[in-house]
mmCIF file of C-alpha atoms in Angstrom:
data_model
loop_
_atom_site.group_PDB
_atom_site.id
_atom_site.type_symbol
_atom_site.label_atom_id
_atom_site.label_comp_id
_atom_site.label_asym_id
_atom_site.label_seq_id
_atom_site.Cartn_x
_atom_site.Cartn_y
_atom_site.Cartn_z
ATOM 1 C CA MET A 1 108.410 98.728 95.990
ATOM 2 C CA GLY A 2 107.956 102.060 94.281
ATOM 3 C CA THR A 3 107.170 104.014 97.456
ATOM 4 C CA ALA A 4 109.854 106.624 96.812
ATOM 5 C CA ARG A 5 108.742 107.168 93.210
ATOM 6 C CA ASP A 6 105.106 107.388 94.294
ATOM 7 C CA LEU A 7 106.009 109.918 96.993
ATOM 8 C CA MET A 8 107.835 112.055 94.429
ATOM 9 C CA ILE A 9 104.823 112.062 92.120
ATOM 10 C CA VAL A 10 102.357 112.747 94.945
ATOM 11 C CA ALA A 11 104.506 115.635 96.184
ATOM 12 C CA MET A 12 104.763 117.132 92.707
ATOM 13 C CA ASP A 13 101.025 116.775 92.137
ATOM 14 C CA ALA A 14 100.449 118.594 95.418
ATOM 15 C CA ALA A 15 102.973 121.333 94.693
ATOM 16 C CA THR A 16 100.551 123.735 93.009
ATOM 17 C CA GLY A 17 98.499 124.259 96.173
ATOM 18 C CA ARG A 18 100.854 123.021 98.858
ATOM 19 C CA PRO A 19 104.500 123.704 98.029
ATOM 20 C CA VAL A 20 106.805 120.968 99.264
ATOM 21 C CA THR A 21 110.380 122.086 99.783
ATOM 22 C CA GLN A 22 113.236 120.060 98.354
ATOM 23 C CA GLY A 23 114.709 119.541 101.826
ATOM 24 C CA GLU A 24 111.639 117.857 103.288
ATOM 25 C CA LEU A 25 111.012 115.934 100.084
ATOM 26 C CA SER A 26 114.584 114.654 99.964
ATOM 27 C CA LEU A 27 114.360 113.386 103.548
ATOM 28 C CA GLY A 28 111.046 111.714 102.756
ATOM 29 C CA LEU A 29 112.480 110.066 99.638
ATOM 30 C CA ALA A 30 115.442 108.715 101.604
ATOM 31 C CA GLY A 31 113.022 107.233 104.126
ATOM 32 C CA ALA A 32 110.838 105.794 101.375
ATOM 33 C CA GLU A 33 113.897 104.139 99.853
ATOM 34 C CA VAL A 34 114.613 102.385 103.141
ATOM 35 C CA ILE A 35 111.026 101.144 103.277
ATOM 36 C CA ASP A 36 111.325 99.854 99.719
ATOM 37 C CA LEU A 37 114.640 98.153 100.502
ATOM 38 C CA VAL A 38 113.214 96.559 103.648
ATOM 39 C CA GLY A 39 110.335 95.283 101.529
ATOM 40 C CA ALA A 40 112.806 93.843 99.021
ATOM 41 C CA GLU A 41 114.735 92.200 101.896
ATOM 42 C CA VAL A 42 117.854 94.136 100.947
ATOM 43 C CA VAL A 43 117.913 95.866 104.337
ATOM 44 C CA THR A 44 116.905 94.803 107.824
ATOM 45 C CA LEU A 45 116.840 96.878 110.987
ATOM 46 C CA ASP A 46 118.906 96.136 114.058
ATOM 47 C CA GLY A 47 117.449 98.616 116.482
ATOM 48 C CA ASP A 48 117.747 101.889 114.602
ATOM 49 C CA ARG A 49 120.574 100.728 112.329
ATOM 50 C CA LEU A 50 120.335 99.678 108.692
ATOM 51 C CA VAL A 51 121.901 96.280 108.117
ATOM 52 C CA SER A 52 122.494 95.553 104.438
ATOM 53 C CA ARG A 53 122.026 92.099 102.979
ATOM 54 C CA PRO A 54 123.097 90.608 99.628
ATOM 55 C CA ALA A 55 121.022 92.447 97.064
ATOM 56 C CA PRO A 56 119.361 90.822 94.086
ATOM 57 C CA PRO A 57 119.145 92.990 90.955
ATOM 58 C CA LEU A 58 116.499 95.662 91.421
ATOM 59 C CA ASP A 59 114.487 96.907 88.463
ATOM 60 C CA ASP A 60 114.926 100.535 89.488
ATOM 61 C CA PRO A 61 118.095 102.584 88.924
ATOM 62 C CA LEU A 62 117.248 104.898 91.813
ATOM 63 C CA LEU A 63 117.007 102.017 94.270
ATOM 64 C CA GLU A 64 120.224 100.596 92.820
ATOM 65 C CA HIS A 65 121.886 103.895 93.733
ATOM 66 C CA ALA A 66 120.441 103.590 97.233
ATOM 67 C CA VAL A 67 121.804 100.057 97.596
ATOM 68 C CA ALA A 68 125.241 101.235 96.469
ATOM 69 C CA ALA A 69 125.143 103.967 99.131
ATOM 70 C CA LEU A 70 124.469 101.599 102.049
ATOM 71 C CA VAL A 71 127.084 101.262 104.780
ATOM 72 C CA ARG A 72 128.002 97.573 104.705
ATOM 73 C CA ASP A 73 130.188 97.231 107.790
ATOM 74 C CA ALA A 74 129.308 97.058 111.481
ATOM 75 C CA PRO A 75 128.220 99.011 113.443
ATOM 76 C CA TYR A 76 126.232 100.061 110.338
ATOM 77 C CA GLU A 77 124.391 103.348 109.999
ATOM 78 C CA PRO A 78 121.496 104.746 112.031
ATOM 79 C CA ILE A 79 118.359 105.541 110.059
ATOM 80 C CA GLU A 80 118.642 109.237 110.883
ATOM 81 C CA ASP A 81 122.211 109.454 109.582
ATOM 82 C CA TRP A 82 121.096 107.730 106.369
ATOM 83 C CA LEU A 83 118.267 110.230 105.901
ATOM 84 C CA TRP A 84 120.619 113.201 106.073
ATOM 85 C CA ARG A 85 123.430 111.632 104.029
ATOM 86 C CA ARG A 86 121.376 109.955 101.326
ATOM 87 C CA GLY A 87 118.807 112.737 101.304
ATOM 88 C CA ARG A 88 121.265 115.434 100.267
ATOM 89 C CA GLY A 89 120.061 116.509 96.806
ATOM 90 C CA LEU A 90 117.899 113.392 96.437
ATOM 91 C CA ALA A 91 114.784 115.210 95.199
ATOM 92 C CA GLU A 92 116.763 116.649 92.304
ATOM 93 C CA GLU A 93 118.170 113.205 91.502
ATOM 94 C CA TYR A 94 114.650 111.752 91.360
ATOM 95 C CA LEU A 95 113.455 114.656 89.235
ATOM 96 C CA THR A 96 116.273 114.091 86.739
ATOM 97 C CA VAL A 97 115.616 110.361 86.431
ATOM 98 C CA LEU A 98 111.847 110.761 86.132
ATOM 99 C CA GLN A 99 112.362 113.349 83.400
ATOM 100 C CA GLU A 100 114.730 111.008 81.562
ATOM 101 C CA GLU A 101 112.097 108.268 81.790
ATOM 102 C CA GLY A 102 109.427 110.591 80.395
ATOM 103 C CA LEU A 103 107.347 110.509 83.580
ATOM 104 C CA VAL A 104 107.865 114.199 84.349
ATOM 105 C CA ALA A 105 107.870 117.166 81.994
ATOM 106 C CA ARG A 106 109.297 120.590 82.706
ATOM 107 C CA PRO A 107 107.410 123.462 81.047
ATOM 108 C CA ARG A 108 109.430 125.743 78.832
ATOM 109 C CA ALA A 109 111.132 128.730 80.453
ATOM 110 C CA SER A 110 110.813 127.151 83.898
ATOM 111 C CA TRP A 111 113.824 127.369 86.173
ATOM 112 C CA LEU A 112 112.339 126.937 89.658
ATOM 113 C CA PRO A 113 111.727 123.259 90.484
ATOM 114 C CA PHE A 114 108.750 122.206 92.598
ATOM 115 C CA ARG A 115 106.745 125.368 91.892
ATOM 116 C CA SER A 116 103.437 125.708 90.078
ATOM 117 C CA THR A 117 105.346 126.671 86.909
ATOM 118 C CA GLY A 118 107.885 123.912 87.407
ATOM 119 C CA PRO A 119 108.006 120.261 86.395
ATOM 120 C CA ALA A 120 104.900 118.146 86.674
ATOM 121 C CA PRO A 121 104.121 114.450 86.278
ATOM 122 C CA VAL A 122 102.653 113.453 82.931
ATOM 123 C CA GLU A 123 99.760 111.040 82.591
ATOM 124 C CA SER A 124 101.201 107.538 82.898
ATOM 125 C CA PRO A 125 100.619 104.248 84.704
ATOM 126 C CA ALA A 126 103.146 105.425 87.319
ATOM 127 C CA ARG A 127 101.120 108.554 88.026
ATOM 128 C CA GLN A 128 97.880 106.584 88.142
ATOM 129 C CA ARG A 129 99.401 104.166 90.660
ATOM 130 C CA ALA A 130 100.686 106.995 92.858
ATOM 131 C CA ARG A 131 97.338 108.781 92.730
ATOM 132 C CA HIS A 132 95.513 105.559 93.576
ATOM 133 C CA ARG A 133 97.738 104.948 96.586
ATOM 134 C CA GLY A 134 97.173 108.529 97.695
ATOM 135 C CA ALA A 135 93.426 108.464 97.117
ATOM 136 C CA THR A 136 92.988 105.193 99.001
ATOM 137 C CA ASP A 137 95.087 106.418 101.942
ATOM 138 C CA GLU A 138 97.666 103.663 101.614
ATOM 139 C CA PRO A 139 99.192 103.895 105.132
ATOM 140 C CA VAL A 140 102.903 104.208 104.352
ATOM 141 C CA LEU A 141 102.533 106.690 101.511
ATOM 142 C CA ALA A 142 99.984 108.689 103.508
ATOM 143 C CA ALA A 143 102.333 108.903 106.492
ATOM 144 C CA LEU A 144 105.293 109.977 104.361
ATOM 145 C CA ALA A 145 103.244 112.560 102.446
ATOM 146 C CA THR A 146 101.996 114.004 105.745
ATOM 147 C CA ALA A 147 105.507 114.107 107.195
ATOM 148 C CA ILE A 148 106.868 116.182 104.295
ATOM 149 C CA GLY A 149 103.833 118.483 104.131
ATOM 150 C CA ALA A 150 102.217 117.149 100.957
ATOM 151 C CA ARG A 151 98.952 116.463 102.809
ATOM 152 C CA ASP A 152 97.347 117.629 106.030
ATOM 153 C CA GLU A 153 97.075 114.519 108.162
ATOM 154 C CA VAL A 154 96.864 110.754 108.241
ATOM 155 C CA PRO A 155 93.378 109.329 108.886
ATOM 156 C CA GLU A 156 93.193 107.843 112.376
ATOM 157 C CA ASP A 157 91.688 104.530 111.288
ATOM 158 C CA LEU A 158 94.566 103.413 109.045
ATOM 159 C CA PRO A 159 96.223 100.108 109.945
ATOM 160 C CA GLU A 160 99.505 100.293 111.849
ATOM 161 C CA PRO A 161 102.645 99.502 109.836
ATOM 162 C CA ASP A 162 105.092 96.891 111.087
ATOM 163 C CA ASP A 163 107.887 97.793 113.500
ATOM 164 C CA ALA A 164 110.536 98.411 110.839
ATOM 165 C CA VAL A 165 108.363 100.732 108.786
ATOM 166 C CA ARG A 166 107.165 102.523 111.915
ATOM 167 C CA ALA A 167 110.789 103.145 112.944
ATOM 168 C CA VAL A 168 111.603 104.626 109.530
ATOM 169 C CA LEU A 169 108.506 106.836 109.540
ATOM 170 C CA ALA A 170 109.361 108.129 113.018
ATOM 171 C CA ALA A 171 112.901 108.946 111.880
ATOM 172 C CA VAL A 172 111.556 110.874 108.871
ATOM 173 C CA VAL A 173 109.226 112.901 111.091
ATOM 174 C CA ASP A 174 112.103 113.689 113.470
ATOM 175 C CA ALA A 175 114.418 114.709 110.616
ATOM 176 C CA VAL A 176 111.808 116.964 109.008
ATOM 177 C CA THR A 177 111.117 118.563 112.392
ATOM 178 C CA GLU A 178 114.836 119.133 112.904
ATOM 179 C CA LEU A 179 115.160 120.667 109.441
ATOM 180 C CA GLY A 180 112.342 123.086 110.235
ATOM 181 C CA ALA A 181 113.998 124.041 113.522
ATOM 182 C CA VAL A 182 117.316 124.680 111.773
ATOM 183 C CA ARG A 183 115.615 126.912 109.215
ATOM 184 C CA ARG A 184 113.842 128.916 111.918
ATOM 185 C CA ARG A 185 117.052 129.338 113.881
ATOM 186 C CA ARG A 186 118.907 130.543 110.805
ATOM 187 C CA ALA A 187 116.108 132.971 109.972
ATOM 188 C CA ILE A 188 116.300 134.434 113.481
ATOM 189 C CA GLU A 189 120.093 134.686 113.290
ATOM 190 C CA ASP A 190 119.928 136.312 109.854
ATOM 191 C CA GLU A 191 117.349 138.825 111.086
ATOM 192 C CA ALA A 192 119.462 139.635 114.137
ATOM 193 C CA PHE A 193 122.507 140.138 111.937
ATOM 194 C CA ALA A 194 120.557 142.378 109.587
ATOM 195 C CA ASN A 195 119.318 144.453 112.522
ATOM 196 C CA VAL A 196 122.890 145.045 113.641
ATOM 197 C CA TRP A 197 123.724 146.575 110.263
ATOM 198 C CA ARG A 198 120.524 148.615 110.184
ATOM 199 C CA ALA A 199 121.083 150.050 113.670
ATOM 200 C CA PRO A 200 121.985 153.774 113.711
#
């Protein structure tokens, strides 16, 4: 539990030297939530689909929101669809909650989130835990941080996660790759459109 929160803190700590965009971060957070819910036995995987189970109370309002968002009827929802649906605006939702909890502070006169002048984690047990997991190359957090661009690579000698976690991590990597491709395609289309207007 706590993988999504730890990923948010790790990404924000890395933002000064390695900006992490909200799109990639949101997809990573949605994937981290699934991993947390699998760990809490609230979700199981049937192939690539998320099968919800009766949920005990979770001591995390963000994960409670994730549970409420689960599709509860067959044929259930593929992991990739969950990442895009749940991930929409998720980084901002985490930022808001962490600020309300006093775990993140936004400097005065800052209006651009996830920039060097933007919000940053404050010293707290939550930040210490996230830093420890990052510093010790905890496999799941390391893989998620790499997928969203908060670190360069995952060390090769890390233990393999179980099948469910591996499926979620693969879906996050695919979604982030697709997001990058969409951005590049739009940039090319925008440039082509601009060239039409600039042509004599």
